[in-house]
Coordinates of C-alpha atoms in Angstrom, one line a residue:
X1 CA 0.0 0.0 0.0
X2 CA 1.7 3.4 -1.1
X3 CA 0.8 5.2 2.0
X4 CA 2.0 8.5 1.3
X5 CA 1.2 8.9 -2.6
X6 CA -2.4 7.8 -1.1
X7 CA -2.6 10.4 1.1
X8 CA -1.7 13.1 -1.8
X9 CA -4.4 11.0 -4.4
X10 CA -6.6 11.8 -1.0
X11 CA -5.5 15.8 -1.0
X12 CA -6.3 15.9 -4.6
X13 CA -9.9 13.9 -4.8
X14 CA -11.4 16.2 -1.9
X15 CA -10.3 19.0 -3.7
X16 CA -12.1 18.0 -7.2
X17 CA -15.3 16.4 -5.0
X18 CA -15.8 19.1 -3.4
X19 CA -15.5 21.6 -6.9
X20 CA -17.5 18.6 -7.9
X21 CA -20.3 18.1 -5.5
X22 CA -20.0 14.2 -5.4
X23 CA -21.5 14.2 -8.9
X24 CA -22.7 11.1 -10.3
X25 CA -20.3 9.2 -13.1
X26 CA -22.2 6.4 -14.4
X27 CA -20.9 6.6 -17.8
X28 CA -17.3 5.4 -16.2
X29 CA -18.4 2.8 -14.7
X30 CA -16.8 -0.5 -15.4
X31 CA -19.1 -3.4 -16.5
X32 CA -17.1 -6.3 -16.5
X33 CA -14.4 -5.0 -14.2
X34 CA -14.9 -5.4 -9.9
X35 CA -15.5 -2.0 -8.2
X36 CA -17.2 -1.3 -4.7
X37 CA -21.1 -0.3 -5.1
X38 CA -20.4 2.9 -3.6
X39 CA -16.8 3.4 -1.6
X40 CA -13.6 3.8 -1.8
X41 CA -11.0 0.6 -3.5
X42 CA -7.1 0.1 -4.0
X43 CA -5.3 -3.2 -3.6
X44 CA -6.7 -6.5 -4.0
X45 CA -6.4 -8.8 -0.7
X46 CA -6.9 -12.0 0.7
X47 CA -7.8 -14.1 -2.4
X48 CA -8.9 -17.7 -2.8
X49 CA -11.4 -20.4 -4.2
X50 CA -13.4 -21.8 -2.0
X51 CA -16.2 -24.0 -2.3
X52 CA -16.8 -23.1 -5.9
X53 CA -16.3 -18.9 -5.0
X54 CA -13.7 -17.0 -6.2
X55 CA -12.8 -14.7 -2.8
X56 CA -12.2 -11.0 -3.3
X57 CA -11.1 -9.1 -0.1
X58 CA -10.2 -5.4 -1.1
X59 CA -8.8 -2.1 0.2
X60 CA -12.2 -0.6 1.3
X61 CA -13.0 2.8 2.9
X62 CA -16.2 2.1 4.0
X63 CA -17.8 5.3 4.7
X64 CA -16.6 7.3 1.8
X65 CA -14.4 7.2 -1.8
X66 CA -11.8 8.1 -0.8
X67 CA -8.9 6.7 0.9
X68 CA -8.8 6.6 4.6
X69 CA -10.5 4.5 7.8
X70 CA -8.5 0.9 6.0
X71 CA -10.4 -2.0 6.4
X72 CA -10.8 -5.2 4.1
X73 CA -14.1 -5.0 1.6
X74 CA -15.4 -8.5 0.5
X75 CA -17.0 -9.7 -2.6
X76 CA -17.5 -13.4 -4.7
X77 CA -18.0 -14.8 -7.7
X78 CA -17.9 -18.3 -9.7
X79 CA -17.2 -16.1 -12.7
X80 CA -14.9 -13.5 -12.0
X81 CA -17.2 -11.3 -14.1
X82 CA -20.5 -11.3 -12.4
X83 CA -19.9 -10.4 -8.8
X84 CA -21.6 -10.8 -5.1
X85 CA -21.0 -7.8 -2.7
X86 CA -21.0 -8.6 0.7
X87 CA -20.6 -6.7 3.8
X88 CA -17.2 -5.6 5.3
X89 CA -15.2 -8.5 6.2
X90 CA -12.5 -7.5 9.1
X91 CA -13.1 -3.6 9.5
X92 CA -10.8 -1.2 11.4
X93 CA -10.1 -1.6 15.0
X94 CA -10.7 1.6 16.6
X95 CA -10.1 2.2 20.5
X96 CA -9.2 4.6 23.0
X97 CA -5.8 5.2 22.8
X98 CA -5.4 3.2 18.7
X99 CA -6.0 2.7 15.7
X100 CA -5.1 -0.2 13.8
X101 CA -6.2 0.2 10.6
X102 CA -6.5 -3.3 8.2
X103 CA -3.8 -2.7 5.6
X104 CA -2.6 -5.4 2.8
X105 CA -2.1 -8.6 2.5
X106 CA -3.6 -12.3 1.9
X107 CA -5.8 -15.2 3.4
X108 CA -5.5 -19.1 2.9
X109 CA -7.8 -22.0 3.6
X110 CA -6.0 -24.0 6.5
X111 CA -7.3 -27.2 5.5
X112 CA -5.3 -29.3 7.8
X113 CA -6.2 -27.3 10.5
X114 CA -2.4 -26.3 11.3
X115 CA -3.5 -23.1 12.9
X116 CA -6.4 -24.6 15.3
X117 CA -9.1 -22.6 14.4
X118 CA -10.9 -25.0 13.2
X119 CA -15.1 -25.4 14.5
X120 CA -17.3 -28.4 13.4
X121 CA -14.4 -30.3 11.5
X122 CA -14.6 -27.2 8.7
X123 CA -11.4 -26.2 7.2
X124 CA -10.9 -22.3 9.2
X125 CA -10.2 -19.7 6.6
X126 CA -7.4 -17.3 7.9
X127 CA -6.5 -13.9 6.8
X128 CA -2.4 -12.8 7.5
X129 CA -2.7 -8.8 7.4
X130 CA -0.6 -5.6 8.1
X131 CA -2.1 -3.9 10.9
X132 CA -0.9 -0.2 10.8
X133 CA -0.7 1.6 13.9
X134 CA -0.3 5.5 13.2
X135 CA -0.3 6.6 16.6
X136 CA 2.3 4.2 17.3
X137 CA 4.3 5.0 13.6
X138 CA 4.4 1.4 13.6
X139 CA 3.5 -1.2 11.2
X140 CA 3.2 -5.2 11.9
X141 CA 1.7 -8.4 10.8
X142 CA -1.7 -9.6 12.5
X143 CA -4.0 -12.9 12.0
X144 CA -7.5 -13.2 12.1
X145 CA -10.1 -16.6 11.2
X146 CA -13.0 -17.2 9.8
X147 CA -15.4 -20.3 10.6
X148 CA -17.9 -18.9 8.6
X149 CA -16.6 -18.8 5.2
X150 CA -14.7 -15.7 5.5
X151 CA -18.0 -13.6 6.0
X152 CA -16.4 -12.3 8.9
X153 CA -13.4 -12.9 11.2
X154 CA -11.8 -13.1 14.5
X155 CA -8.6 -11.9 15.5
X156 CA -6.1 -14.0 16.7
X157 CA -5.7 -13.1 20.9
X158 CA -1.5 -13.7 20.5
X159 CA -1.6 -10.9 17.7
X160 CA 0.9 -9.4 16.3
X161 CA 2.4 -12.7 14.9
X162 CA 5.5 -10.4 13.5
X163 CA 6.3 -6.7 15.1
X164 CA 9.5 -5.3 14.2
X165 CA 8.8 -2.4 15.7
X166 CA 9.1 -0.2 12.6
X167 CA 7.3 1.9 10.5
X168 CA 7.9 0.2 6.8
X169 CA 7.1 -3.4 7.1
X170 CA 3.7 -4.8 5.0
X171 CA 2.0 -6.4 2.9
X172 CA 2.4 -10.2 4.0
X173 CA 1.3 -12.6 1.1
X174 CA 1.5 -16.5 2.5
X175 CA 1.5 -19.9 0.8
X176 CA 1.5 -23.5 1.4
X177 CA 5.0 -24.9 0.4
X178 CA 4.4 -28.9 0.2
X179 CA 8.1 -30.1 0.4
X180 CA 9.0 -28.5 3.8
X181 CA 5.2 -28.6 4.8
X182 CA 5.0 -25.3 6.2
X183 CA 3.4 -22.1 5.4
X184 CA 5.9 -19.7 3.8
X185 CA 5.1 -15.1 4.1
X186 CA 7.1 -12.9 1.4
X187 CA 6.9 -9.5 3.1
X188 CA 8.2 -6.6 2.2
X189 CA 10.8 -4.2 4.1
X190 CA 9.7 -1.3 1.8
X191 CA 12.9 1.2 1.9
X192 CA 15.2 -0.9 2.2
X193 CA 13.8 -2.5 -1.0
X194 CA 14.0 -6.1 0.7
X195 CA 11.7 -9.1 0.5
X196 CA 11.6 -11.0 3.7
X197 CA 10.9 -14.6 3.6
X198 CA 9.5 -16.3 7.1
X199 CA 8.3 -19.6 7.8
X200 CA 5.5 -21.0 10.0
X201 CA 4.3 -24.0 10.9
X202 CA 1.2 -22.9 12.3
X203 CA 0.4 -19.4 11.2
X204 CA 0.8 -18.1 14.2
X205 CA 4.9 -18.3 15.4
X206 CA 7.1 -17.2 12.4
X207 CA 10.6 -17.4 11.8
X208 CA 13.0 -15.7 9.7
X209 CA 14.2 -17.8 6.5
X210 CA 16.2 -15.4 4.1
X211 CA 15.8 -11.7 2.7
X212 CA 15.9 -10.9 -1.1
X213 CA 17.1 -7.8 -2.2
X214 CA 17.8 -4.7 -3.2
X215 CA 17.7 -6.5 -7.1
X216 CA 16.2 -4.7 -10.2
X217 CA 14.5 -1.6 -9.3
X218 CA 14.9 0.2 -6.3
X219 CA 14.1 4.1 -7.2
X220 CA 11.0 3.7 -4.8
X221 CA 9.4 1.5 -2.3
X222 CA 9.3 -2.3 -2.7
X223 CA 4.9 -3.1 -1.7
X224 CA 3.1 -5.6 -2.0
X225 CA 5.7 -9.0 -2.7
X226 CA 4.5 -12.5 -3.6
X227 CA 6.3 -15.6 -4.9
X228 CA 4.7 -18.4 -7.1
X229 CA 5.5 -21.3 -8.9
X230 CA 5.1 -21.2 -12.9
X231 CA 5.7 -23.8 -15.6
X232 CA 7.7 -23.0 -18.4
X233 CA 6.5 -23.0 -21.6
X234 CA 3.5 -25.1 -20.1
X235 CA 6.0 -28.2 -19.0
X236 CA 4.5 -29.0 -15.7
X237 CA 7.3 -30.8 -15.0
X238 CA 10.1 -27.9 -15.3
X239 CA 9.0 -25.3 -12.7
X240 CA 10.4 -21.3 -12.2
X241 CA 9.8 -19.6 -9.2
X242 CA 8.5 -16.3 -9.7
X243 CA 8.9 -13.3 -7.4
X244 CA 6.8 -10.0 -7.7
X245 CA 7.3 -6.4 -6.4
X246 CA 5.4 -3.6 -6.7
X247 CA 7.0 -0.7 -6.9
X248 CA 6.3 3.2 -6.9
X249 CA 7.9 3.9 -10.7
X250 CA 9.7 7.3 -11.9
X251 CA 6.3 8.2 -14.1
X252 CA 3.3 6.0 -12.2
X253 CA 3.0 2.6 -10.8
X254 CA 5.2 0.0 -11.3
X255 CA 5.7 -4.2 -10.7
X256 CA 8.9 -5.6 -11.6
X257 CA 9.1 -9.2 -11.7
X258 CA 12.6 -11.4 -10.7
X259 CA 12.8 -15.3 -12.3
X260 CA 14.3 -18.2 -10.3
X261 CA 14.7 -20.8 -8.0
X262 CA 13.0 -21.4 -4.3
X263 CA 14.6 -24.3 -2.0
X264 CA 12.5 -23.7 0.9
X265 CA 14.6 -21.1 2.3
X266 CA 16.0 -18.6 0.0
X267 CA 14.8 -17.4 -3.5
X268 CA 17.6 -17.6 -6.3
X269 CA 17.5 -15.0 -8.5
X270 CA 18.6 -16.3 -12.3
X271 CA 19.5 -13.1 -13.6
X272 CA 21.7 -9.9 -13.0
X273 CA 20.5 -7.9 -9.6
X274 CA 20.9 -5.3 -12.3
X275 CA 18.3 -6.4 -14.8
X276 CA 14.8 -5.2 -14.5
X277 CA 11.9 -6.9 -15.9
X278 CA 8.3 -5.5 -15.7
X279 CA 4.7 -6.6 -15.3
X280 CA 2.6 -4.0 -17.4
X281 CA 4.1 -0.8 -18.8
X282 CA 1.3 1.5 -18.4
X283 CA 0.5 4.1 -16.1
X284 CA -2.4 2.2 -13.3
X285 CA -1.2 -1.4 -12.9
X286 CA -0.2 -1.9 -9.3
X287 CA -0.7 -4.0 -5.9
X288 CA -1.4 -7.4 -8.1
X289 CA -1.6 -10.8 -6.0
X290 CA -2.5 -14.0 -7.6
X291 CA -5.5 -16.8 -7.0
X292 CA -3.5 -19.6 -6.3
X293 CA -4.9 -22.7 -7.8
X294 CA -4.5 -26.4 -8.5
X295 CA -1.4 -27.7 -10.7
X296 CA 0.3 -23.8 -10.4
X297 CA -2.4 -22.2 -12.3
X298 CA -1.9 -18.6 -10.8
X299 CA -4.8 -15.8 -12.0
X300 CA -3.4 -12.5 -11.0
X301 CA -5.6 -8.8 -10.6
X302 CA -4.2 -6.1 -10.1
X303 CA -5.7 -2.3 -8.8
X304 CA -5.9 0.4 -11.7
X305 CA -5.2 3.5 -9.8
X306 CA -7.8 5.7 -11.1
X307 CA -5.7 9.1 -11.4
X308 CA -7.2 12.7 -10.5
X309 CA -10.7 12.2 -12.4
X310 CA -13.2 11.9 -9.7
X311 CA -15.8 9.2 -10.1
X312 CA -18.7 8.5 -7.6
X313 CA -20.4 6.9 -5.8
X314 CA -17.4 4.7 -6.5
X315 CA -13.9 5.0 -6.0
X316 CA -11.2 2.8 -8.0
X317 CA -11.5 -0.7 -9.7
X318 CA -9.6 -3.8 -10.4
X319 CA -7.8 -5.2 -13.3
X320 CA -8.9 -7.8 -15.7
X321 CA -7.7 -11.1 -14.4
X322 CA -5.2 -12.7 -16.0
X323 CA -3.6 -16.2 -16.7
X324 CA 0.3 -15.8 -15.8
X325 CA 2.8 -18.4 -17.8
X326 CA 6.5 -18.1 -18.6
X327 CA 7.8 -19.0 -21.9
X328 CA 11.2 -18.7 -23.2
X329 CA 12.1 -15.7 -25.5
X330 CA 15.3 -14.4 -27.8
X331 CA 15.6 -12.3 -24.3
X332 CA 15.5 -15.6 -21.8
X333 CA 12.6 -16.7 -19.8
X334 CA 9.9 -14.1 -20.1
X335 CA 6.3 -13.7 -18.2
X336 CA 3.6 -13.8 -19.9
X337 CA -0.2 -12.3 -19.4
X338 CA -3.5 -13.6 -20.8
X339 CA -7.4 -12.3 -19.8
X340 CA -8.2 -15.0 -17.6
X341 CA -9.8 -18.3 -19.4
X342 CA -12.5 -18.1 -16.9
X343 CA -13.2 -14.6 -18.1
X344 CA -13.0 -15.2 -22.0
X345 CA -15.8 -18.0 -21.8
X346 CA -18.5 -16.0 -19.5
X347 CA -17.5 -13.0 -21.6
X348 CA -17.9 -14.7 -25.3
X349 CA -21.2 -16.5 -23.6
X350 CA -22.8 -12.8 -22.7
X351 CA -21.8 -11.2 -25.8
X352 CA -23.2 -13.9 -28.0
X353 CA -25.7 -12.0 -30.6
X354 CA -23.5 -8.5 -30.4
X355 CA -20.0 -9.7 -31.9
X356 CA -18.8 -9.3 -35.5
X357 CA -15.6 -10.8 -37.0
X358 CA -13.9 -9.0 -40.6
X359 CA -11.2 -10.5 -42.2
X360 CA -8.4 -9.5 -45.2
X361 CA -9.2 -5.5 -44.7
X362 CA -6.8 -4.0 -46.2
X363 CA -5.8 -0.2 -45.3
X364 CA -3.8 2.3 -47.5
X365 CA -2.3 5.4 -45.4
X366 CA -5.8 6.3 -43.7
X367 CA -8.4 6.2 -41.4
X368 CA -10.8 2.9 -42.0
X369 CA -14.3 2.0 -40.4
X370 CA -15.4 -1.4 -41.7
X371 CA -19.0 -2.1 -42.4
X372 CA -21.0 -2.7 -39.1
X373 CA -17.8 -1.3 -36.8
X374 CA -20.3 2.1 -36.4
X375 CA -22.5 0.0 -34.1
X376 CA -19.8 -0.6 -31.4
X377 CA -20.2 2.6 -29.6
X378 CA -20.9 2.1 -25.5
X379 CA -17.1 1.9 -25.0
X380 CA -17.3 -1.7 -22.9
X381 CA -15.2 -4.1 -25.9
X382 CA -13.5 -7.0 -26.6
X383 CA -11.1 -6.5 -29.3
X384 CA -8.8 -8.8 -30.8
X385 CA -6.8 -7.5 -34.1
X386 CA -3.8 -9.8 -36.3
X387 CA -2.0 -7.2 -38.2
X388 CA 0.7 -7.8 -41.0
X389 CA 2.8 -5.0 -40.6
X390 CA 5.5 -5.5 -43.4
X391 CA 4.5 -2.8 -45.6
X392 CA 3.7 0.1 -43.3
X393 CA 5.6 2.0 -40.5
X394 CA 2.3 2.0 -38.0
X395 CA -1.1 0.4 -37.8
X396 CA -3.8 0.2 -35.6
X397 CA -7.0 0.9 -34.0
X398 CA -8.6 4.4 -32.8
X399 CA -10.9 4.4 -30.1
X400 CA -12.9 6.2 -28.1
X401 CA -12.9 8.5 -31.4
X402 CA -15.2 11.5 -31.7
X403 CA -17.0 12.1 -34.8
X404 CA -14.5 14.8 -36.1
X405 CA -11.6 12.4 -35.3
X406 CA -9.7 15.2 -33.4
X407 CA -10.0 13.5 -30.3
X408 CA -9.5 10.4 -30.2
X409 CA -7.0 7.4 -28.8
X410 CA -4.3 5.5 -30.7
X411 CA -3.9 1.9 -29.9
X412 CA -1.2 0.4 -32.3
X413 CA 2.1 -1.2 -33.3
X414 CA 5.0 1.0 -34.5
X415 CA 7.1 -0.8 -36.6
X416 CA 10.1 0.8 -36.6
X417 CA 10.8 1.4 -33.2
X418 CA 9.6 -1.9 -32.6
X419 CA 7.0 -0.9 -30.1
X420 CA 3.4 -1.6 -28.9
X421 CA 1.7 1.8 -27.8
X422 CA -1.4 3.9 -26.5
X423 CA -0.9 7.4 -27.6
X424 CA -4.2 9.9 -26.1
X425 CA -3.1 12.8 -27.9
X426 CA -5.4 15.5 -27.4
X427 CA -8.0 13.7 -25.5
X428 CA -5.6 12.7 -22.9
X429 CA -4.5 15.9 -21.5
X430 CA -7.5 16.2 -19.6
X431 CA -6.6 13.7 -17.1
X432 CA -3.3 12.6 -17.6
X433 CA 0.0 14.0 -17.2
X434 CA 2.4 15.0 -19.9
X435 CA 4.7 12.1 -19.9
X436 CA 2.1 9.6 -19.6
X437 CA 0.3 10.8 -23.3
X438 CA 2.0 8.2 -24.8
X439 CA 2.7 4.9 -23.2
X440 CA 4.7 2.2 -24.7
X441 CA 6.1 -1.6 -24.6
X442 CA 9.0 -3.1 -26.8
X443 CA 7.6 -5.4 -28.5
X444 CA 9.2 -7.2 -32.4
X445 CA 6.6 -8.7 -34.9
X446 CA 6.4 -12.1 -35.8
X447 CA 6.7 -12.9 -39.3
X448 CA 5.2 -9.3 -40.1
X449 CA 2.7 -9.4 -38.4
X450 CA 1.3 -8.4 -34.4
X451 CA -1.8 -9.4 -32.7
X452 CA -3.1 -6.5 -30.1
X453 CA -5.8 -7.4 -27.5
X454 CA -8.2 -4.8 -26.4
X455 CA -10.1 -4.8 -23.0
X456 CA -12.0 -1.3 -23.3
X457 CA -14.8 -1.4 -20.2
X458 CA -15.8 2.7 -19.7
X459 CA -12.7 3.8 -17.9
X460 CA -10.3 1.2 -18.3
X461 CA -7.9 0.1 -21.0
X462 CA -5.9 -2.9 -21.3
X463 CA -3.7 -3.8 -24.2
X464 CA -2.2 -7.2 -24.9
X465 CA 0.4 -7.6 -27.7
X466 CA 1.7 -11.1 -28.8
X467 CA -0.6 -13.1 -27.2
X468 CA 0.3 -11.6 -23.8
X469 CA 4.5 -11.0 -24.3
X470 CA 3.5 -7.5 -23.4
X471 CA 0.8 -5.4 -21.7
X472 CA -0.3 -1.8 -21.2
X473 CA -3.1 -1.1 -18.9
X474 CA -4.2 2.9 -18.4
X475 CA -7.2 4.7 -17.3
X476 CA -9.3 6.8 -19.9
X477 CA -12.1 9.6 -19.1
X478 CA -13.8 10.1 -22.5
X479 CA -16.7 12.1 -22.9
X480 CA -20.4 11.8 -24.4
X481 CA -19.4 11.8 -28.0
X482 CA -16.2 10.0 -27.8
X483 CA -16.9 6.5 -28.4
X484 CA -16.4 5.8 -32.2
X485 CA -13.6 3.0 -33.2
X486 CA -11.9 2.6 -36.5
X487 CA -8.8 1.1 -38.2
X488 CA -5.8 3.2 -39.0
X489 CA -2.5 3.1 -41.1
X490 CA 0.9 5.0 -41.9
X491 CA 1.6 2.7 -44.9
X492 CA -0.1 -0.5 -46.4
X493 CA -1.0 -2.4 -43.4
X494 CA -3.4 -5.7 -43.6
X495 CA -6.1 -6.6 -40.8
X496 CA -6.1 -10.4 -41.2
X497 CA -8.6 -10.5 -39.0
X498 CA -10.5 -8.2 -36.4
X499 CA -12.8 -9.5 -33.9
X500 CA -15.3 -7.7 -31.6
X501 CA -17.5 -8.7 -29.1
X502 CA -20.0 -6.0 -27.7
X503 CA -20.1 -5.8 -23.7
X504 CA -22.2 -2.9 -22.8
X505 CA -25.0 -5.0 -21.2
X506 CA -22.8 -7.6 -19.1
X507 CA -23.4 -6.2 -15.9
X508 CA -27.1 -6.8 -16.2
X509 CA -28.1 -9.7 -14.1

């Protein structure tokens, strides 16, 4: 959690509400994306399946939206698209003489029971926290159960489990690791851009295994850690260990990723402390933890940091979930980032009827609408484009476009720089900064040709090149009359084939 960048976004949203009056945004509101009915969200927490849920615990102001009064929002689905919103799960503690407000971090199903929480034979769901004290400057991990399927919890009476007596020391993210059986915490010393790794039988007494770090970027504070296993190139049997920061970047959130080795103890990093690799390279992806599921499957979301724009009643939203994989590259062993399989049925299933597919259109050194495209205008898509880019020196696809095509958004492939981008031109200086108009990812064809993935849902934006090699994921604000979407060219550039599924009405129940 990026305390004091929070506290500014906090400055800066009461400023604009107030100007604003709380007015109602409806027309940026997500509809296949998670946000809070009507408060305040940042990172994701405590995830899990259970019992055929997916479990979302989030950062959640309940009384307002905007930061403040930390306490852990709940939600479920079986889809990941359609969502349950249930009451706050483990709210802040407020007494006397503290406050312990319910900061990051993760919750597991204790199935054996190792902590003893268990009632009735169930399996007690426990939640491993950062409990920040501000009175006290003073930041440490806490425990609290669940026997009641993680509608609400109990703290543990031995809490803290970890207190270090310092001021930077959260975001606790815990697994089961089979071949020491023990539960394993990456937590994150956050200026001295460390990962500590501790070890626990029980969830409750915790001791220290290794520290990783500083390694790949340390300009800001390491948040928000968490390790996971990973096949490579879908070889179940040849497993990388993968370790995740977030990060506060030099232009706007930032998660670097480190590939290697864990032997119980220590995590081995394969390459250079030097070498940086990174998650997304837009300007909102941050705080990501993963689902853990069966045979390594790891789902991750992540919290799009909404920017200056003030939205109500709502406050901040979450990522598209994603399937994680390595594969190797020309570059070495690379991540890579799909929209989750889970999400791709449901959302094919509720599109069915409103989706159109062209193939072979060919563009000439202009702006193109195919027939039909004109009816794709609520700003909530599915895109998925294969362009051969041999002939041409960019190519791609313009959205939410205005009718005189002066505003409008660039989503494309420049060829010879080799890169994937999102340029908002004009449209974008209303709520972006300067060096975040145009937002890019190195990214080389194949064979001529790139495939770009876009998730467009109101006021999101997520771009996937190469079947996931690369990603960009940004906020947008568009207006009324900025919702049109066409093809464009510098060059002779062929679509081979442009798909698009209309998803203005999934929210409806």
């Amino acid at each position: 959690m990026r305390v004091i960048f929070l506290s500014c976004l906090l400055s800066v949203i009461l400023i604009r509400c107030a100007a604003q009056e709380k007015t109602p945004t409806p027309q940026w509101r997500p509809v296949y994306h998670f946000t809070p009915e009507k408060t305040w969200t940042n990172d994701p927490n405590g995830l899990f399946y259970f019992d055929g849920f997916f479990h979302l615990y989030f950062q959640n102001n309940p009384f307002d939206n905007v930061w403040g009064h930390m306490s852990w929002g709940h939600a479920v689905s079986k889809d990941l698209v359609h969502w349950q919103h249930l009451p706050v799960a483990i709210p802040e503690v407020v007494k006397k003489d503290s406050v312990i407000s319910i900061f990051s971090g993760s919750a597991v199903v204790d199935s054996h029971n190792s902590s003893g929480f268990s009632k009735n034979g169930e399996s007690p769901l426990v939640a491993i926290f950062t409990g920040d004290l501000p009175k006290q400057k003073k930041e440490a991990q806490y425990i609290a159960y669940s026997n009641d399927t993680g509608k609400t919890f109990s703290f543990y009476t031995g809490n803290p489990v970890i207190d270090l007596n310092r001021a930077d020391f959260r975001d606790p993210n815990v697994f089961w690791y089979e071949p020491a059986k023990e539960w394993v915490m990456t937590v994150s010393l956050v200026h001295e851009h460390k990962i500590r790794l501790y070890g626990s039988k029980d969830l409750k007494a915790w001791t220290i295994l290794s520290d990783f770090g500083p390694a790949g970027y340390t300009g800001h504070d390491w948040e928000c850690p968490f390790l996971v296993p990973l096949p490579v190139n879908g070889n179940s049997s040849k497993i990388k260990w993968v370790l995740f920061v977030s990060c506060w970047g030099d232009k706007a959130p930032y998660i670097q990723y480190f590939t290697g080795d864990f032997d119980g103890k220590n995590f081995h990093n394969d390459n250079s402390n030097k070498q940086i690799l990174t998650v997304d390279n837009g300007d909102c992806f941050y705080a990501a933890i993963p689902w853990r599921l069966e045979h390594n499957q790891q789902i991750l979301i992540g919290w799009l940091v909404p920017g200056n724009t003030a939205t109500n009643p709502w406050r901040g939203q979450m990522s598209i979930p994603r399937d994680l994989s390595l594969r190797n590259t020309n570059e070495g062993l690379r991540l890579f980032q799909q929209p989750a399989s889970i999400i791709r049925k449901t959302l094919s299933a509720l599109s069915a009827g409103r989706n159109n597919t062209w193939k072979h259109i060919r563009i000439n050194n202009k702006i193109l609408m195919p027939t039909g495209i004109e009816k794709y205008t609520g700003n909530a898509y599915w895109a998925e484009a294969t362009f051969d880019v041999k002939k041409t020196s960019k190519a791609g696809i313009n959205i939410a476009e205005d009718t005189t095509n002066n505003h409008k958004i660039a989503v494309g492939y420049d060829v010879n720089k080799q890169l994937l981008y999102i340029d908002f031109g004009v449209a974008g200086k209303r709520y972006k900064s300067v060096e975040n108009i145009l937002q890019t990812a190195p990214l080389k064809s194949i064979n001529g040709k790139v495939k770009i993935q876009i998730l467009l849902d109101k006021s999101s934006l997520e771009v996937f090149g190469n079947d996931g090699e690369k990603v960009i994921s940004a906020m947008l604000y568009p207006t009324a009359n900025e919702t049109g979407i066409s093809l464009f060219s510098e060059g002779k550039a062929t679509v081979e084939r442009l798909s698009l599924w209309d998803l203005n009405r999934t929210g409806e129940k």
